[in-house]
Structures are given as C-alpha cells and as structure tokens.
XYZ file of N, CA and C in Angstrom:
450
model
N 0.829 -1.169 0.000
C 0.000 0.000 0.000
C 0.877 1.237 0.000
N 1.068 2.289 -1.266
C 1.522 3.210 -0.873
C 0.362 4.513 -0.913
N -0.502 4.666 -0.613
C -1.297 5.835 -1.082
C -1.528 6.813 0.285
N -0.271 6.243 1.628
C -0.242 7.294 2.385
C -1.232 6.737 3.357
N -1.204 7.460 4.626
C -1.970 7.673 5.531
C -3.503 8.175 5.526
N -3.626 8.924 4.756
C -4.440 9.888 5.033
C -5.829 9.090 3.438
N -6.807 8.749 4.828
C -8.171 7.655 3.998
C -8.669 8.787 2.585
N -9.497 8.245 1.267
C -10.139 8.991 0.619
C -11.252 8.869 1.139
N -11.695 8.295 2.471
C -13.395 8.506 2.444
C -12.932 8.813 4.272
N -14.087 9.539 4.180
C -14.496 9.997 5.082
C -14.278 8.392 6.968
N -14.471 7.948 6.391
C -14.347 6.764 7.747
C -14.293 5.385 7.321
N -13.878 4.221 7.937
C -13.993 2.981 7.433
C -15.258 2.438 8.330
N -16.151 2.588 6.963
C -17.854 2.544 6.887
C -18.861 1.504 6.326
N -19.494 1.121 6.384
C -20.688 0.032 5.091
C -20.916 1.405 4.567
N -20.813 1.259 2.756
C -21.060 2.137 1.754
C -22.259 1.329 0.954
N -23.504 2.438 0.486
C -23.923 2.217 -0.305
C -23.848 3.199 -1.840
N -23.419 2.380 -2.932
C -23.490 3.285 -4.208
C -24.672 2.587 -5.175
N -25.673 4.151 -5.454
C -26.703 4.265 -5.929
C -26.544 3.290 -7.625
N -27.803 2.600 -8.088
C -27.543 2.747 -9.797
C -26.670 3.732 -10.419
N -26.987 4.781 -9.773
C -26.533 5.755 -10.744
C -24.935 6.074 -10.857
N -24.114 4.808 -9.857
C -22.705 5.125 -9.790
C -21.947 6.056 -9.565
N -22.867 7.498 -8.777
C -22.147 8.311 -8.959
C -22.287 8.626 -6.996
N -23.748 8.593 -6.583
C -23.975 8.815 -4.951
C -23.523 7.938 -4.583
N -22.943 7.899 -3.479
C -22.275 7.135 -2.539
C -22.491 7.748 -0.786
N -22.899 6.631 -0.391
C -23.394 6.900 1.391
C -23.248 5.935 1.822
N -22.636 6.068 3.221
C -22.396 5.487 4.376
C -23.743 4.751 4.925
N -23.636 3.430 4.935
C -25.313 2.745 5.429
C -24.816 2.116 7.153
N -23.569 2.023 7.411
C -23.514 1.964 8.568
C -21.562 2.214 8.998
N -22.346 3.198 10.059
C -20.569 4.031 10.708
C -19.979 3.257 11.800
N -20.786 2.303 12.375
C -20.430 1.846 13.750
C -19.319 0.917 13.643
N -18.639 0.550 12.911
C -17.609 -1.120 12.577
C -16.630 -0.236 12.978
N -15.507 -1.501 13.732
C -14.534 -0.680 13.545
C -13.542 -1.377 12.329
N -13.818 -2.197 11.554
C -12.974 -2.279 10.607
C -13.932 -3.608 9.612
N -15.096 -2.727 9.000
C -15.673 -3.655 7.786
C -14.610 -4.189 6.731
N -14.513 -5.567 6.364
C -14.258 -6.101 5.251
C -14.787 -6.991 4.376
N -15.296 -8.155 4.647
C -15.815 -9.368 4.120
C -17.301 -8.673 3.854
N -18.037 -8.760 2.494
C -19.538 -8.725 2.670
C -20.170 -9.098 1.033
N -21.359 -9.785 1.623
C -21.769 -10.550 0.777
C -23.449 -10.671 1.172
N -24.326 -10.861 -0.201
C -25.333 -10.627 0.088
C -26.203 -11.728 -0.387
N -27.364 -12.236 0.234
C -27.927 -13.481 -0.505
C -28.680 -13.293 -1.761
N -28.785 -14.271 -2.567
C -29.394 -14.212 -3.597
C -30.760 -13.419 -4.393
N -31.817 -13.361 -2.981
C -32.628 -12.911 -3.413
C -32.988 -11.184 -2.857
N -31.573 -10.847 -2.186
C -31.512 -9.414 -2.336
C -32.090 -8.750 -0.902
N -32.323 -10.079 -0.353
C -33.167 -9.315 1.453
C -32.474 -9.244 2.652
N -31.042 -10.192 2.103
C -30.189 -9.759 3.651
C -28.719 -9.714 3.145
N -28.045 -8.782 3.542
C -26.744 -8.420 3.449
C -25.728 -9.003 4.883
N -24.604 -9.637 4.447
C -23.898 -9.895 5.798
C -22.283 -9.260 6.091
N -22.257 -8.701 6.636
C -20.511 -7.270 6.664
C -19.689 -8.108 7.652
N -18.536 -8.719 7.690
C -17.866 -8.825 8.532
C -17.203 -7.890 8.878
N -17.137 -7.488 10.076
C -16.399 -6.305 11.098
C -14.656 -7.263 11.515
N -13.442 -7.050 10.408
C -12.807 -8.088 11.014
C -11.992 -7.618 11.891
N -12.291 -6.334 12.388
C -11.353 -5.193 13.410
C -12.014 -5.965 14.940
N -13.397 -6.195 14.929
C -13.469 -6.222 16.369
C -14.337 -7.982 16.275
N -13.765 -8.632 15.507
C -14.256 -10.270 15.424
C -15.722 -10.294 15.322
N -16.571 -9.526 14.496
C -17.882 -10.221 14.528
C -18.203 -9.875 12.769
N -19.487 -11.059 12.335
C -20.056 -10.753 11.614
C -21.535 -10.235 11.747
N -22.649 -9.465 11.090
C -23.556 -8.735 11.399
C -24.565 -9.296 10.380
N -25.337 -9.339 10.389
C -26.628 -9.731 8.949
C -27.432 -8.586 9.036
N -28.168 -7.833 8.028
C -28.779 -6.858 7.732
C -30.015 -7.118 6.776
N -31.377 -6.428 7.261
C -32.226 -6.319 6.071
C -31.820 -5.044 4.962
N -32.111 -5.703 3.974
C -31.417 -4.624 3.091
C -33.004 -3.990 2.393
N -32.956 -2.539 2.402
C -34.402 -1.573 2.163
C -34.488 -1.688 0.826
N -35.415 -1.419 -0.027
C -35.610 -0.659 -1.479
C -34.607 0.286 -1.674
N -34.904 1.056 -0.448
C -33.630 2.420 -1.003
C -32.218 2.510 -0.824
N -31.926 0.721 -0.326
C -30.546 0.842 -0.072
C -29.932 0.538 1.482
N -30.480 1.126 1.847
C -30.484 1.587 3.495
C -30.540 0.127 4.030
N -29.905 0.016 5.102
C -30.247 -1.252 6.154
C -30.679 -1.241 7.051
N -31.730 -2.222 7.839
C -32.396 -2.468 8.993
C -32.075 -3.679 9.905
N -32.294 -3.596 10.811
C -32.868 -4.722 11.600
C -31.147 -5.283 11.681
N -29.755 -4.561 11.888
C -28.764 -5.260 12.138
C -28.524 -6.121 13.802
N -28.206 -6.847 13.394
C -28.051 -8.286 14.693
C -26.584 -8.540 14.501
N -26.260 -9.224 15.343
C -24.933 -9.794 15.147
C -25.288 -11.514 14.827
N -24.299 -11.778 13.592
C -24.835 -13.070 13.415
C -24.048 -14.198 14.106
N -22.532 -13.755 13.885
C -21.285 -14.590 14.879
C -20.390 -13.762 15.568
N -19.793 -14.414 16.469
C -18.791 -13.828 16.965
C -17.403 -14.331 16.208
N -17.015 -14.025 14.893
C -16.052 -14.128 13.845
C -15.933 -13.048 13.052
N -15.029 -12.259 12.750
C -14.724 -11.243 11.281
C -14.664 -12.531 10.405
N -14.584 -11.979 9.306
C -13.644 -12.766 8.181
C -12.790 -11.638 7.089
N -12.590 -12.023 6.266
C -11.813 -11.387 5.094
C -12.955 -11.783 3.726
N -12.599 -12.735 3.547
C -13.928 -12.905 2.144
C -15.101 -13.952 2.626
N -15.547 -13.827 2.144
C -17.233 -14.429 2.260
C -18.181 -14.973 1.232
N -18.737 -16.143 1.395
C -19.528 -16.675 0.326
C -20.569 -17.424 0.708
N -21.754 -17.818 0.059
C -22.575 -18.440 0.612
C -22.878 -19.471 -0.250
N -23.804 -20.617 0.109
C -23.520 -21.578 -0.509
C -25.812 -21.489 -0.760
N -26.132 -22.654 -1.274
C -27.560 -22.427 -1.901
C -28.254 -22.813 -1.090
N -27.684 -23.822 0.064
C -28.904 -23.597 1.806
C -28.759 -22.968 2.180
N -27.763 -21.560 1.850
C -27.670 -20.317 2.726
C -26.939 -20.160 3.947
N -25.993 -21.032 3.721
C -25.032 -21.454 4.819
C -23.877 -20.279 4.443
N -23.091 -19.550 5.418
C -22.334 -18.590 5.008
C -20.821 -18.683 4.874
N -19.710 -19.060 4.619
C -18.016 -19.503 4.834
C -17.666 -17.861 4.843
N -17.103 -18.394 6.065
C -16.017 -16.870 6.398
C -14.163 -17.677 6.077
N -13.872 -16.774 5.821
C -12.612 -16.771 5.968
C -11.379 -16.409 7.232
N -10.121 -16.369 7.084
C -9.020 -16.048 8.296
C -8.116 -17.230 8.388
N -8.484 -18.078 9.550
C -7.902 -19.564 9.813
C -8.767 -20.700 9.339
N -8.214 -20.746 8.255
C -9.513 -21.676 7.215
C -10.400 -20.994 6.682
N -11.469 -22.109 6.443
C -12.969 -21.329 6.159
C -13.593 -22.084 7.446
N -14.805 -21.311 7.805
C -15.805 -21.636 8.645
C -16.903 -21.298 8.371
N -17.893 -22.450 8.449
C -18.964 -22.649 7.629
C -19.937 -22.866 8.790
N -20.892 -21.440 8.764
C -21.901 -21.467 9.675
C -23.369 -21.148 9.162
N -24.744 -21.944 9.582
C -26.024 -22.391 9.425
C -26.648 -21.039 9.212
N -27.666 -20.451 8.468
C -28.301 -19.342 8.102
C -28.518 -18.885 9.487
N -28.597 -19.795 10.170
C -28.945 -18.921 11.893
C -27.897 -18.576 12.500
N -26.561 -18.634 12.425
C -25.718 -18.341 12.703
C -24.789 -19.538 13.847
N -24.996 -20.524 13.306
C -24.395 -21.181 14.176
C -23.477 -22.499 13.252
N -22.097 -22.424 13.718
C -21.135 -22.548 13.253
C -21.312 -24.413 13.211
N -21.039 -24.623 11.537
C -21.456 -26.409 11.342
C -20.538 -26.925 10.617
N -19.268 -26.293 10.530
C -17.854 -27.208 9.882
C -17.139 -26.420 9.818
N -15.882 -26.713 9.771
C -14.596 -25.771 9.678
C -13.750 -26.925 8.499
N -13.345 -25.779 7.588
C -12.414 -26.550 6.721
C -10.733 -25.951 7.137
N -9.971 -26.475 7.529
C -8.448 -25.929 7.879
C -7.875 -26.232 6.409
N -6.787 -24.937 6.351
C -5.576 -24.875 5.110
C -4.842 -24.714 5.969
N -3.421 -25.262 5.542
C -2.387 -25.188 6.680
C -1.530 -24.108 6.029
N -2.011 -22.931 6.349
C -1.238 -21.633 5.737
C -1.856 -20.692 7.095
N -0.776 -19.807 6.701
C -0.921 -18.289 7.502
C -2.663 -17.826 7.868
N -2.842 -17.486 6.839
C -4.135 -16.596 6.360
C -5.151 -17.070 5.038
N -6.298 -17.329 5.147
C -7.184 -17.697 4.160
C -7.640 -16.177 3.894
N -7.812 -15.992 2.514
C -7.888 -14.441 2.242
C -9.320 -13.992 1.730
N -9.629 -15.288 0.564
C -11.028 -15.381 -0.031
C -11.938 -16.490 -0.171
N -13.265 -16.637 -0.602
C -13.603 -18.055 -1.001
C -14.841 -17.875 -1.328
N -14.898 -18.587 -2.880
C -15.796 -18.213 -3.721
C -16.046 -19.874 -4.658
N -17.515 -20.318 -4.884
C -17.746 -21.258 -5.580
C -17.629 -21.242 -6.881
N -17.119 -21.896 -7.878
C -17.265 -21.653 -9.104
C -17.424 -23.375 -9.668
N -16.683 -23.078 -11.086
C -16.438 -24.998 -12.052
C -18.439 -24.315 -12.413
N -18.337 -25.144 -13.779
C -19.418 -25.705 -14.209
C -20.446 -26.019 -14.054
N -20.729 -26.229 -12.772
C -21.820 -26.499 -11.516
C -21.923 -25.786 -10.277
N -20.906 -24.957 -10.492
C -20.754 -24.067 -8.835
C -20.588 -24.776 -8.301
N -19.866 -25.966 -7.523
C -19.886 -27.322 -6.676
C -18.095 -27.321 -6.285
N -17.810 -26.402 -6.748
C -16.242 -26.260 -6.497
C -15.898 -25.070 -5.630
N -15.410 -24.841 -3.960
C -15.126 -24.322 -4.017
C -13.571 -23.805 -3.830
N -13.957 -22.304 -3.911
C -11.998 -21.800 -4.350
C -11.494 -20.593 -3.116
N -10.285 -21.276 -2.539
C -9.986 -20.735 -1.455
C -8.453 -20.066 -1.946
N -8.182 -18.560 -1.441
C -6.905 -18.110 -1.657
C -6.504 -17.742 -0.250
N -5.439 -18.400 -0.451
C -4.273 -18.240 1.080
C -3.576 -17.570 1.005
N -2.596 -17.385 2.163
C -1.416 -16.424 1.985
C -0.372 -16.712 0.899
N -0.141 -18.243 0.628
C 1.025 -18.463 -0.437
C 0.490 -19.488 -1.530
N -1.361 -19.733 -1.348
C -1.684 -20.985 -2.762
C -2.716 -20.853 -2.582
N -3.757 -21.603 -4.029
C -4.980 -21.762 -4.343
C -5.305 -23.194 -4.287
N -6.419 -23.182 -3.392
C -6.964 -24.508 -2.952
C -8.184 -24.761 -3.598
N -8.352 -25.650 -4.105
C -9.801 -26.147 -4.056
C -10.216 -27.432 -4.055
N -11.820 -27.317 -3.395
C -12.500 -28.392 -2.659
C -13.701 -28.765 -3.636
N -14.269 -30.402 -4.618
C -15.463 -30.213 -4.774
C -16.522 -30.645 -3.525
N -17.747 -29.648 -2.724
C -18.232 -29.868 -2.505
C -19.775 -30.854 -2.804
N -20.177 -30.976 -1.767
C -21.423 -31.828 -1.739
C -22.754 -30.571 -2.055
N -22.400 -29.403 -2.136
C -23.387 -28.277 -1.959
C -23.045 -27.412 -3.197
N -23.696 -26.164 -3.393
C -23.300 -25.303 -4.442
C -23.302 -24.124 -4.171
N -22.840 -23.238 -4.792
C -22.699 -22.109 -4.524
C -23.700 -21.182 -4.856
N -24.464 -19.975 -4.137
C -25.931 -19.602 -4.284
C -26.035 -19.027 -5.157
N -27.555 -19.209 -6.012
C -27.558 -19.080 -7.178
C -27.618 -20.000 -8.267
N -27.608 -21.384 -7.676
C -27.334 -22.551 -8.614
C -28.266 -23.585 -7.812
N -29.628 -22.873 -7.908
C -30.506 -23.965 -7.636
C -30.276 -25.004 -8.323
C-alpha cells in the first residue's frame, strides 16, 4: 500500500453506491474495521464482517438501499465471504468456517497456511469451491453449491 496515511473517504464505513454510480453513502458508521460482505441471492439480507473487532452482522437490506434490523450473526470477522444455496455462510481467516443461516457454526475446513484471504464457488456447476491463502490456491469439490445454482 503506498497511497499514504491519510483515507479517501471519510471513515472505514458500510457504503452504499446508488444505480446511478455516482452517490455514494455510508449505510452503517459503527464497525470498527468492515471487510468481508456478501449478500444473498434474493436481495433481502446483506452480511458485513467487522474483522477489526471479530464479529459478523446480517442486515435487512431496504428498497432504497439503506439497512435495517442489524443483529450480530457470529462472533467471527472474516476477510472474504460466500454463501452456498442452503444459505449457509463460509467466512474466511484460519480456514474457512462454515456457519447455518442462523448463525451457528457447522464445519470448519483448515488450510495449513498463515491466512485464508477469499472463497468463492465456481467450475461448471458451482460445486467447487476456491480458497486463496497467503502463499496458494486450494480447491475443494463440494457436496453443496454455490448460491444461485438452484
């Protein structure tokens, strides 16, 4: 990173940018360090990992953008995030960890590396998924798919 100290936005925030690509607003100030976020398929809940203070959050997401009804869903940040088509969510960090739409944690996959960075389903069927570590690319075919692939 060289672009200095000094942030281009105003705070490290949940941003929403309009269709129109050009408005941009803050939908929530309280994190102290959003990264991981990912939203389900049919557009009604958004999930932000906070990986500054270890939690992830689930959100109703409005017509206008805006979010409601935030809860905490785990006590985990992650880095990247994906969901699979029962709506099960994989965080990233030390492995992936794979927790139940209700928030309760139902497998852990370990990589024996530093840091798991991302993880995203893809292949032909979405049935593959793809994990990036600190020094390699892993992948697993699952028994499940990645959402979106009823």
């Amino acid at each position: 990173w060289t672009r200095g100290k000094e942030s281009q936005q105003p705070g490290e925030y949940v941003y929403y940018l309009a269709p129109d690509r050009k408005t941009l607003r803050p939908v929530d100030t309280q994190m102290t360090k959003p990264n991981g976020i990912v939203g389900t398929a049919d557009g009604k809940t958004l999930y932000v990992a906070d990986i500054g203070a270890s939690k992830t959050y689930a959100y109703q997401i409005q017509p206008n953008g805006d979010l409601a009804g935030k809860r905490l869903f785990c006590e985990m940040g992650s880095d990247g995030m994906t969901i699979d088509n029962a709506g099960n969510l994989y965080l990233t960090g030390h492995g992936v960890t794979i927790f139940s739409k209700d928030g309760k944690q139902i497998e852990h996959i370990p990589v024996d590396e530093k840091w798991t960075g991302n993880v995203c389903f893809g292949g032909a069927e979405r049935d593959t998924l793809f994990i990036t570590a600190s020094e390699g690319l892993y992948c697993i075919k699952m028994r499940t798919r990645g959402v979106g692939s009823e």
